[in-house]
Amino acid sequence: MCYAIPGKVVEINDKIITVEYFGEQKKARNEFYNLALGEYIYAQGGLVIQRISEREALPVLESWKEMFHELAQVDKNLARETKTMYEKANAVRHKYSGNSCCVHGIIEFSNYCKHNCLYCGLRKDNKQLKRYQMEPDEIIQSAADAINLHGFKALVLQSGEDDSYTAEIMGSVVKSIMEKTPILLILSVGEKDISFYKRLYDEGARGVLLRFETSNPQLYKKMKPDSDFNKRLELIKQLRDMGYLIFTGFLAGLPGQTREDLENDIKLTTALGTDMFSFGPFIPHPQTPLANENKPSLELALNAIAKARLACPEAKILVTTSLETLDKENGAKSGLMAGGNSLMINLTPEKYRKLYEIYPQRAGTDIKVTANISRVIALLRSIGRAPTDLGI
Ligand code: SAH
Ligand code: SF4
């Protein structure tokens, strides 16, 4: 976003390049550009997404210079404490990734879904939900606003599993977004054919957010009665092999989930070669079969982040909106201080945002986008995080 820092290419090793940010070096994969040493780029999630001229890069770097070093010092000071598990996880995060933190936007373009996941408010049998579908042009316009007005460099396009968005339609949406300004485009649209994903990859999409939801096959069958656990895992692996960055993970605190399940969830996320851990607490929705179940404690959700960080020191770990919803006051900050290093901002047009009700009272639905961005920037500054890329 406006919160992004360009890096200078200092080494090129075929598709892997080294980028320097104020003396710190990070690696990134370069697929799109024929780069030379000394050029400037923006990277997201370890992928080079934009080449920019020195004339554009230098003023941005100048405006960040002083603040970057101040932020790095704040983060270093905060990461000194190592008594509690959260503090230990935070120190590990600092040691391996420095104060980098990425902020992605999310546009939720349809709340129609053909599935009946027990936990989700978008499930087909929830007849009380008013449904919406954004037109392709509306999706393209929302993405353009996110990129041009707010400076986002990574966007998630998310929906229920809605087959009316065919490969042709989504292919042209992705093409149109990428033609204007290349960004890291991440798809979160469920279990589509491999040909769908191939088409969108060819148009420039490079990330897939597809959680396996739980590593326990019996619990999976209960929670997602119309989906096959092995098929979903297989799809995640195929998409990884196709070249997509994989954002995956699980729901923490599902009814019937054991402590051992949660440990296996973290292990499976790691084993899948995940590029970004995405897991959040389950929040009961009143129009689902799990309406009367308890939501997990903040502690359970933070423990999952800290354990994932300690198990996988170099991971990119998203602090999810569901964690922010669990504790609107402190959820995001607590997640970032327990090992998290990425955040998501809701950019769905206001008239649709409340209708994308996977769970009730989602954080970020009642606030204007500009105010939400300011809030996130203030939070990141208060804990010394900077938007240099997390690298690979
Ligand atoms: N339909 C797609 C993407 C949209 S749902 C899919 O299912 O992959 C995105 C995520 O929302 C799901 O992966 C699930 O983990 C999460 N989710 C759904 N219901 C939830 C709830 N009640 N509490 C917390 N997260 C929920
Ligand atoms: Fe549909 Fe995804 Fe919700 Fe399941 S989790 S009901 S697939 S939107």
Short mmCIF file of C-alpha atoms and ligand atoms in Angstrom, two decimals:
data_model
loop_
_atom_site.label_atom_id
_atom_site.label_comp_id
_atom_site.label_asym_id
_atom_site.label_seq_id
_atom_site.Cartn_x
_atom_site.Cartn_y
_atom_site.Cartn_z
CA MET A 1 0.00 0.00 0.00
CA CYS A 2 1.04 3.59 0.40
CA TYR A 3 2.74 1.68 3.14
CA ALA A 4 5.36 -0.01 0.90
CA ILE A 5 9.08 0.53 0.49
CA PRO A 6 10.94 -0.06 -2.80
CA GLY A 7 14.15 -2.09 -2.75
CA LYS A 8 17.33 -1.91 -4.84
CA VAL A 9 18.49 -4.98 -6.79
CA VAL A 10 22.00 -5.82 -5.57
CA GLU A 11 22.44 -9.39 -6.80
CA ILE A 12 20.90 -11.49 -9.55
CA ASN A 13 21.05 -15.23 -9.58
CA ASP A 14 18.82 -16.32 -12.42
CA LYS A 15 15.24 -15.98 -11.06
CA ILE A 16 16.32 -15.29 -7.48
CA ILE A 17 17.44 -11.76 -6.77
CA THR A 18 18.74 -10.01 -3.66
CA VAL A 19 17.07 -6.74 -2.78
CA GLU A 20 18.40 -4.16 -0.35
CA TYR A 21 16.24 -2.04 1.94
CA PHE A 22 18.26 0.50 3.94
CA GLY A 23 21.18 -1.94 4.28
CA GLU A 24 19.00 -5.02 4.98
CA GLN A 25 18.99 -7.71 2.33
CA LYS A 26 16.03 -9.90 1.35
CA LYS A 27 15.63 -12.45 -1.41
CA ALA A 28 12.82 -12.35 -3.95
CA ARG A 29 11.73 -14.37 -6.95
CA ASN A 30 11.66 -12.50 -10.24
CA GLU A 31 9.47 -13.92 -13.01
CA PHE A 32 8.14 -10.91 -14.79
CA TYR A 33 11.08 -8.59 -15.53
CA ASN A 34 14.48 -8.53 -17.17
CA LEU A 35 16.21 -6.76 -14.29
CA ALA A 36 19.66 -5.20 -14.05
CA LEU A 37 21.74 -4.53 -10.95
CA GLY A 38 20.91 -1.17 -9.38
CA GLU A 39 17.28 -1.12 -10.53
CA TYR A 40 14.44 -0.54 -8.07
CA ILE A 41 11.50 -2.86 -7.51
CA TYR A 42 8.54 -3.50 -5.25
CA ALA A 43 8.28 -7.07 -3.94
CA GLN A 44 5.38 -8.69 -2.09
CA GLY A 45 5.49 -12.03 -0.35
CA GLY A 46 8.92 -12.69 -1.86
CA LEU A 47 7.79 -12.03 -5.44
CA VAL A 48 8.94 -9.08 -7.56
CA ILE A 49 5.72 -7.42 -8.64
CA GLN A 50 6.74 -4.02 -10.02
CA ARG A 51 9.83 -2.44 -11.49
CA ILE A 52 10.01 1.30 -10.84
CA SER A 53 12.34 4.03 -12.05
CA GLU A 54 15.02 5.55 -9.84
CA ARG A 55 13.18 8.87 -10.20
CA GLU A 56 10.10 7.33 -8.59
CA ALA A 57 11.99 5.26 -6.00
CA LEU A 58 14.35 7.84 -4.52
CA PRO A 59 11.74 10.25 -3.08
CA VAL A 60 9.88 7.32 -1.47
CA LEU A 61 13.11 6.03 0.04
CA GLU A 62 14.04 9.53 1.22
CA SER A 63 10.67 9.92 2.95
CA TRP A 64 11.16 6.60 4.76
CA LYS A 65 14.85 6.81 5.60
CA GLU A 66 14.76 8.34 9.02
CA MET A 67 11.57 6.64 10.09
CA PHE A 68 12.77 3.22 8.96
CA HIS A 69 15.71 3.29 11.37
CA GLU A 70 13.49 4.60 14.19
CA LEU A 71 10.97 1.81 13.60
CA ALA A 72 13.70 -0.83 13.46
CA GLN A 73 14.94 0.38 16.86
CA VAL A 74 11.44 0.26 18.40
CA ASP A 75 10.97 -3.30 17.13
CA LYS A 76 14.39 -4.33 18.42
CA ASN A 77 13.62 -2.97 21.88
CA LEU A 78 10.24 -4.70 22.00
CA ALA A 79 11.77 -8.01 20.88
CA ARG A 80 14.25 -8.04 23.79
CA GLU A 81 11.78 -9.51 26.29
CA THR A 82 11.78 -13.32 26.12
CA LYS A 83 10.00 -14.53 29.25
CA THR A 84 6.56 -15.58 28.02
CA MET A 85 5.89 -17.82 25.01
CA TYR A 86 4.51 -14.81 23.11
CA GLU A 87 7.65 -12.80 23.81
CA LYS A 88 9.85 -15.70 22.72
CA ALA A 89 7.87 -16.04 19.50
CA ASN A 90 8.14 -12.30 18.91
CA ALA A 91 11.91 -12.41 19.41
CA VAL A 92 12.16 -15.27 16.88
CA ARG A 93 10.05 -13.29 14.40
CA HIS A 94 12.35 -10.30 14.84
CA LYS A 95 15.49 -12.43 14.49
CA TYR A 96 14.44 -14.07 11.22
CA SER A 97 12.34 -11.41 9.46
CA GLY A 98 13.39 -8.12 11.07
CA ASN A 99 10.65 -5.55 11.36
CA SER A 100 9.09 -6.33 7.93
CA CYS A 101 5.33 -6.52 7.87
CA CYS A 102 3.11 -6.81 4.84
CA VAL A 103 -0.39 -5.42 4.51
CA HIS A 104 -2.69 -6.93 1.90
CA GLY A 105 -6.13 -5.79 0.81
CA ILE A 106 -9.13 -8.05 0.35
CA ILE A 107 -12.11 -7.58 -1.97
CA GLU A 108 -15.02 -9.95 -1.32
CA PHE A 109 -16.84 -10.05 -4.64
CA SER A 110 -19.65 -12.59 -4.11
CA ASN A 111 -21.33 -14.13 -1.07
CA TYR A 112 -23.07 -16.90 -3.03
CA CYS A 113 -21.83 -20.36 -2.12
CA LYS A 114 -22.81 -23.82 -3.25
CA HIS A 115 -21.40 -25.46 -0.10
CA ASN A 116 -22.68 -26.01 3.38
CA CYS A 117 -19.66 -25.78 5.68
CA LEU A 118 -21.10 -26.03 9.18
CA TYR A 119 -19.18 -23.04 10.53
CA CYS A 120 -19.78 -20.50 7.76
CA GLY A 121 -22.52 -17.87 7.45
CA LEU A 122 -22.29 -17.96 3.64
CA ARG A 123 -23.39 -21.61 3.58
CA LYS A 124 -26.03 -22.33 0.97
CA ASP A 125 -28.72 -23.22 3.55
CA ASN A 126 -28.51 -19.83 5.24
CA LYS A 127 -31.63 -18.45 3.59
CA GLN A 128 -31.63 -15.32 5.78
CA LEU A 129 -28.54 -13.88 4.15
CA LYS A 130 -29.09 -11.30 1.40
CA ARG A 131 -26.84 -12.41 -1.45
CA TYR A 132 -24.80 -10.21 -3.83
CA GLN A 133 -22.50 -10.65 -6.79
CA MET A 134 -20.19 -7.89 -8.00
CA GLU A 135 -20.05 -7.33 -11.76
CA PRO A 136 -16.62 -8.00 -13.33
CA ASP A 137 -16.26 -4.25 -14.02
CA GLU A 138 -17.05 -3.50 -10.39
CA ILE A 139 -14.33 -5.90 -9.23
CA ILE A 140 -11.85 -4.30 -11.65
CA GLN A 141 -12.83 -0.80 -10.47
CA SER A 142 -12.49 -1.77 -6.78
CA ALA A 143 -9.05 -3.22 -7.47
CA ALA A 144 -8.07 -0.07 -9.41
CA ASP A 145 -9.15 2.10 -6.44
CA ALA A 146 -7.21 -0.11 -4.03
CA ILE A 147 -4.10 0.18 -6.19
CA ASN A 148 -4.31 3.80 -7.36
CA LEU A 149 -6.04 5.60 -4.48
CA HIS A 150 -4.66 3.58 -1.59
CA GLY A 151 -1.40 2.20 -3.01
CA PHE A 152 -2.01 -1.50 -2.31
CA LYS A 153 0.50 -3.85 -3.92
CA ALA A 154 -1.17 -7.14 -2.97
CA LEU A 155 -4.86 -7.94 -3.20
CA VAL A 156 -6.96 -10.98 -2.34
CA LEU A 157 -10.07 -11.58 -4.47
CA GLN A 158 -12.38 -13.69 -2.30
CA SER A 159 -15.84 -15.23 -2.68
CA GLY A 160 -18.02 -18.14 -1.70
CA GLU A 161 -17.74 -21.02 -4.11
CA ASP A 162 -19.75 -19.39 -6.87
CA ASP A 163 -19.62 -21.13 -10.24
CA SER A 164 -21.10 -18.22 -12.13
CA TYR A 165 -17.60 -16.68 -12.12
CA THR A 166 -16.13 -18.87 -14.85
CA ALA A 167 -12.48 -19.13 -15.90
CA GLU A 168 -13.27 -16.77 -18.80
CA ILE A 169 -14.84 -14.12 -16.56
CA MET A 170 -12.20 -14.29 -13.83
CA GLY A 171 -9.44 -14.61 -16.42
CA SER A 172 -10.45 -11.32 -17.96
CA VAL A 173 -10.77 -9.68 -14.52
CA VAL A 174 -7.23 -10.77 -13.60
CA LYS A 175 -5.89 -9.73 -17.01
CA SER A 176 -7.46 -6.31 -16.79
CA ILE A 177 -6.13 -5.66 -13.26
CA MET A 178 -2.62 -6.87 -14.11
CA GLU A 179 -2.44 -4.93 -17.39
CA LYS A 180 -2.94 -1.61 -15.66
CA THR A 181 -0.63 -2.06 -12.65
CA PRO A 182 0.99 -5.38 -11.77
CA ILE A 183 0.38 -6.45 -8.18
CA LEU A 184 0.44 -9.68 -6.21
CA LEU A 185 -3.04 -10.99 -6.97
CA ILE A 186 -4.24 -13.74 -4.62
CA LEU A 187 -7.31 -15.87 -5.36
CA SER A 188 -9.55 -17.15 -2.57
CA VAL A 189 -12.43 -18.73 -4.43
CA GLY A 190 -12.46 -22.33 -3.19
CA GLU A 191 -12.06 -25.60 -5.03
CA LYS A 192 -12.15 -24.85 -8.74
CA ASP A 193 -10.89 -27.01 -11.60
CA ILE A 194 -7.18 -27.00 -12.15
CA SER A 195 -7.84 -25.52 -15.62
CA PHE A 196 -9.52 -22.52 -13.93
CA TYR A 197 -6.43 -21.89 -11.82
CA LYS A 198 -4.11 -22.44 -14.81
CA ARG A 199 -5.99 -19.85 -16.85
CA LEU A 200 -5.76 -17.28 -14.06
CA TYR A 201 -2.08 -18.06 -13.49
CA ASP A 202 -1.47 -17.40 -17.18
CA GLU A 203 -3.19 -14.03 -16.80
CA GLY A 204 -0.86 -13.13 -13.92
CA ALA A 205 -2.45 -14.26 -10.63
CA ARG A 206 0.32 -15.57 -8.36
CA GLY A 207 -1.26 -16.41 -4.99
CA VAL A 208 -3.95 -18.79 -3.77
CA LEU A 209 -5.55 -18.57 -0.34
CA LEU A 210 -7.11 -21.96 0.27
CA ARG A 211 -7.17 -23.31 3.81
CA PHE A 212 -7.30 -27.02 4.55
CA GLU A 213 -9.42 -25.93 7.58
CA THR A 214 -8.46 -28.89 9.82
CA SER A 215 -5.84 -31.62 9.56
CA ASN A 216 -8.20 -34.11 11.21
CA PRO A 217 -10.01 -35.93 8.34
CA GLN A 218 -12.96 -36.99 10.57
CA LEU A 219 -13.49 -33.47 11.83
CA TYR A 220 -13.14 -32.19 8.25
CA LYS A 221 -15.88 -34.55 7.06
CA LYS A 222 -18.15 -33.27 9.84
CA MET A 223 -17.43 -29.60 9.18
CA LYS A 224 -17.35 -29.72 5.38
CA PRO A 225 -19.79 -32.54 4.55
CA ASP A 226 -19.78 -31.81 0.82
CA SER A 227 -16.01 -31.61 0.33
CA ASP A 228 -13.25 -34.21 0.30
CA PHE A 229 -10.23 -33.67 2.57
CA ASN A 230 -7.73 -35.47 0.33
CA LYS A 231 -8.97 -33.71 -2.78
CA ARG A 232 -8.55 -30.32 -1.13
CA LEU A 233 -5.01 -31.17 0.01
CA GLU A 234 -4.17 -32.48 -3.45
CA LEU A 235 -5.44 -29.25 -5.02
CA ILE A 236 -3.28 -27.15 -2.68
CA LYS A 237 -0.22 -29.20 -3.70
CA GLN A 238 -1.05 -28.96 -7.41
CA LEU A 239 -1.41 -25.19 -7.15
CA ARG A 240 1.90 -24.94 -5.36
CA ASP A 241 3.52 -27.00 -8.11
CA MET A 242 1.93 -24.74 -10.72
CA GLY A 243 3.91 -21.86 -9.20
CA TYR A 244 1.31 -20.16 -7.02
CA LEU A 245 2.33 -18.77 -3.63
CA ILE A 246 0.26 -20.76 -1.17
CA PHE A 247 -1.61 -19.12 1.71
CA THR A 248 -3.13 -21.88 3.78
CA GLY A 249 -3.98 -22.94 7.31
CA PHE A 250 -6.86 -23.86 9.55
CA LEU A 251 -9.60 -22.79 11.90
CA ALA A 252 -8.54 -22.67 15.54
CA GLY A 253 -11.12 -23.61 18.15
CA LEU A 254 -13.56 -25.62 16.04
CA PRO A 255 -16.00 -27.63 18.15
CA GLY A 256 -14.53 -31.11 18.65
CA GLN A 257 -10.98 -30.03 17.81
CA THR A 258 -8.38 -31.33 20.26
CA ARG A 259 -5.09 -29.84 21.33
CA GLU A 260 -3.35 -32.57 19.33
CA ASP A 261 -5.40 -31.62 16.25
CA LEU A 262 -4.16 -28.06 16.58
CA GLU A 263 -0.57 -29.21 16.80
CA ASN A 264 -1.10 -31.33 13.69
CA ASP A 265 -2.69 -28.31 11.96
CA ILE A 266 0.53 -26.34 12.47
CA LYS A 267 2.61 -29.30 11.27
CA LEU A 268 0.49 -29.74 8.15
CA THR A 269 0.69 -26.02 7.31
CA THR A 270 4.48 -26.29 7.48
CA ALA A 271 4.60 -29.60 5.57
CA LEU A 272 2.63 -28.11 2.68
CA GLY A 273 5.50 -25.68 1.99
CA THR A 274 3.16 -22.81 2.79
CA ASP A 275 4.29 -19.34 1.75
CA MET A 276 1.96 -17.57 4.19
CA PHE A 277 0.30 -19.15 7.24
CA SER A 278 -3.36 -18.13 7.33
CA PHE A 279 -5.25 -19.44 10.32
CA GLY A 280 -7.72 -17.78 12.61
CA PRO A 281 -10.18 -18.48 15.39
CA PHE A 282 -13.58 -19.97 14.63
CA ILE A 283 -16.39 -17.51 15.44
CA PRO A 284 -19.90 -18.97 15.70
CA HIS A 285 -22.52 -17.62 13.34
CA PRO A 286 -26.18 -17.58 14.52
CA GLN A 287 -27.59 -18.95 11.23
CA THR A 288 -25.42 -22.07 11.17
CA PRO A 289 -25.61 -25.46 12.90
CA LEU A 290 -22.73 -24.29 15.15
CA ALA A 291 -24.67 -21.24 16.42
CA ASN A 292 -24.58 -22.35 20.05
CA GLU A 293 -20.96 -23.38 20.20
CA ASN A 294 -18.43 -21.33 22.14
CA LYS A 295 -15.89 -19.15 20.44
CA PRO A 296 -12.31 -19.92 21.47
CA SER A 297 -10.40 -17.74 23.91
CA LEU A 298 -7.99 -15.08 22.66
CA GLU A 299 -5.31 -17.12 24.40
CA LEU A 300 -5.98 -20.18 22.24
CA ALA A 301 -5.69 -18.11 19.07
CA LEU A 302 -2.50 -16.35 20.21
CA ASN A 303 -0.97 -19.63 21.37
CA ALA A 304 -1.50 -21.02 17.86
CA ILE A 305 0.38 -18.03 16.36
CA ALA A 306 3.22 -18.29 18.86
CA LYS A 307 3.55 -22.06 18.41
CA ALA A 308 3.53 -21.72 14.63
CA ARG A 309 6.25 -19.06 14.86
CA LEU A 310 8.42 -21.17 17.17
CA ALA A 311 7.94 -24.24 14.94
CA CYS A 312 8.66 -22.32 11.76
CA PRO A 313 10.91 -19.31 12.52
CA GLU A 314 10.99 -17.93 8.98
CA ALA A 315 7.25 -18.20 8.30
CA LYS A 316 5.09 -15.37 7.12
CA ILE A 317 2.15 -15.45 9.51
CA LEU A 318 -1.04 -13.54 8.86
CA VAL A 319 -2.94 -11.94 11.73
CA THR A 320 -6.48 -12.59 10.54
CA THR A 321 -9.62 -10.48 10.68
CA SER A 322 -11.23 -13.19 12.84
CA LEU A 323 -8.53 -12.62 15.48
CA GLU A 324 -9.21 -8.88 15.27
CA THR A 325 -12.91 -9.67 15.66
CA LEU A 326 -12.33 -11.87 18.71
CA ASP A 327 -10.78 -8.89 20.48
CA LYS A 328 -11.48 -5.65 18.61
CA GLU A 329 -9.38 -3.59 20.98
CA ASN A 330 -6.19 -5.65 21.09
CA GLY A 331 -6.51 -8.63 18.72
CA ALA A 332 -4.36 -7.29 15.88
CA LYS A 333 -1.62 -5.94 18.11
CA SER A 334 -1.55 -9.07 20.28
CA GLY A 335 -1.26 -11.25 17.16
CA LEU A 336 1.63 -9.17 15.81
CA MET A 337 3.34 -9.33 19.21
CA ALA A 338 2.94 -13.13 19.43
CA GLY A 339 4.75 -13.90 16.18
CA GLY A 340 2.52 -12.52 13.39
CA ASN A 341 3.94 -10.37 10.61
CA SER A 342 1.17 -9.70 8.13
CA LEU A 343 -2.25 -8.02 8.14
CA MET A 344 -5.24 -7.80 5.82
CA ILE A 345 -7.45 -4.73 5.24
CA ASN A 346 -11.03 -5.09 4.02
CA LEU A 347 -11.59 -3.16 0.77
CA THR A 348 -14.95 -4.63 -0.20
CA PRO A 349 -17.27 -1.79 -1.32
CA GLU A 350 -19.19 -0.54 1.71
CA LYS A 351 -22.61 -1.56 0.39
CA TYR A 352 -21.54 -5.23 0.28
CA ARG A 353 -19.16 -5.48 3.21
CA LYS A 354 -21.69 -6.38 5.92
CA LEU A 355 -23.28 -8.97 3.62
CA TYR A 356 -20.08 -10.98 3.40
CA GLU A 357 -20.94 -12.41 6.77
CA ILE A 358 -18.86 -15.58 7.17
CA TYR A 359 -19.16 -14.74 10.87
CA PRO A 360 -20.91 -11.83 12.60
CA GLN A 361 -19.57 -8.39 13.46
CA ARG A 362 -16.37 -8.75 11.51
CA ALA A 363 -13.70 -6.21 12.35
CA GLY A 364 -13.25 -3.64 9.58
CA THR A 365 -16.88 -3.63 8.39
CA ASP A 366 -17.97 -0.49 10.24
CA ILE A 367 -15.06 1.74 9.36
CA LYS A 368 -14.19 3.71 6.21
CA VAL A 369 -11.27 2.28 4.23
CA THR A 370 -9.14 5.39 4.67
CA ALA A 371 -9.74 5.39 8.44
CA ASN A 372 -8.92 1.69 8.61
CA ILE A 373 -5.66 2.20 6.70
CA SER A 374 -4.70 5.04 9.07
CA ARG A 375 -5.51 2.84 12.06
CA VAL A 376 -3.33 -0.01 10.73
CA ILE A 377 -0.43 2.31 9.88
CA ALA A 378 -0.59 3.85 13.37
CA LEU A 379 -0.61 0.38 14.93
CA LEU A 380 2.38 -0.81 12.87
CA ARG A 381 4.33 2.35 13.67
CA SER A 382 3.61 2.00 17.36
CA ILE A 383 5.30 -1.40 17.39
CA GLY A 384 8.11 -0.57 14.98
CA ARG A 385 7.03 -2.51 11.90
CA ALA A 386 7.92 -1.33 8.38
CA PRO A 387 6.60 -2.41 4.99
CA THR A 388 9.80 -3.81 3.53
CA ASP A 389 9.10 -7.11 1.83
CA LEU A 390 9.31 -10.21 3.98
CA GLY A 391 11.35 -11.95 1.26
CA ILE A 392 11.72 -15.67 0.64
N1 SAH B 1 -15.15 -20.14 -0.19
C1 SAH B 1 -13.73 -20.08 -0.07
C2 SAH B 1 -13.22 -18.75 0.43
C3 SAH B 1 -14.11 -17.95 1.32
S1 SAH B 1 -14.27 -18.51 2.96
C4 SAH B 1 -13.22 -21.22 0.77
O1 SAH B 1 -13.99 -21.75 1.56
O2 SAH B 1 -12.04 -21.54 0.64
C5 SAH B 1 -12.72 -18.04 3.63
C6 SAH B 1 -12.40 -18.64 4.98
O3 SAH B 1 -13.32 -18.16 5.95
C7 SAH B 1 -12.54 -20.13 5.07
O4 SAH B 1 -11.38 -20.78 4.60
C8 SAH B 1 -12.77 -20.36 6.57
O5 SAH B 1 -11.59 -20.79 7.22
C9 SAH B 1 -13.14 -18.96 7.09
N2 SAH B 1 -14.40 -18.98 7.87
C10 SAH B 1 -15.60 -19.40 7.45
N3 SAH B 1 -16.48 -19.36 8.48
C11 SAH B 1 -15.82 -18.91 9.56
C12 SAH B 1 -16.17 -18.67 10.93
N4 SAH B 1 -17.41 -18.89 11.36
N5 SAH B 1 -15.21 -18.22 11.77
C13 SAH B 1 -13.97 -17.97 11.31
N6 SAH B 1 -13.57 -18.19 10.05
C14 SAH B 1 -14.47 -18.66 9.18
FE1 SF4 B 2 -18.67 -21.58 1.13
FE2 SF4 B 2 -16.12 -21.10 1.79
FE3 SF4 B 2 -18.15 -20.60 3.50
FE4 SF4 B 2 -17.54 -23.11 2.96
S1 SF4 B 2 -16.19 -21.60 3.99
S2 SF4 B 2 -19.60 -22.25 3.03
S3 SF4 B 2 -16.93 -22.96 0.82
S4 SF4 B 2 -17.74 -19.58 1.59
#
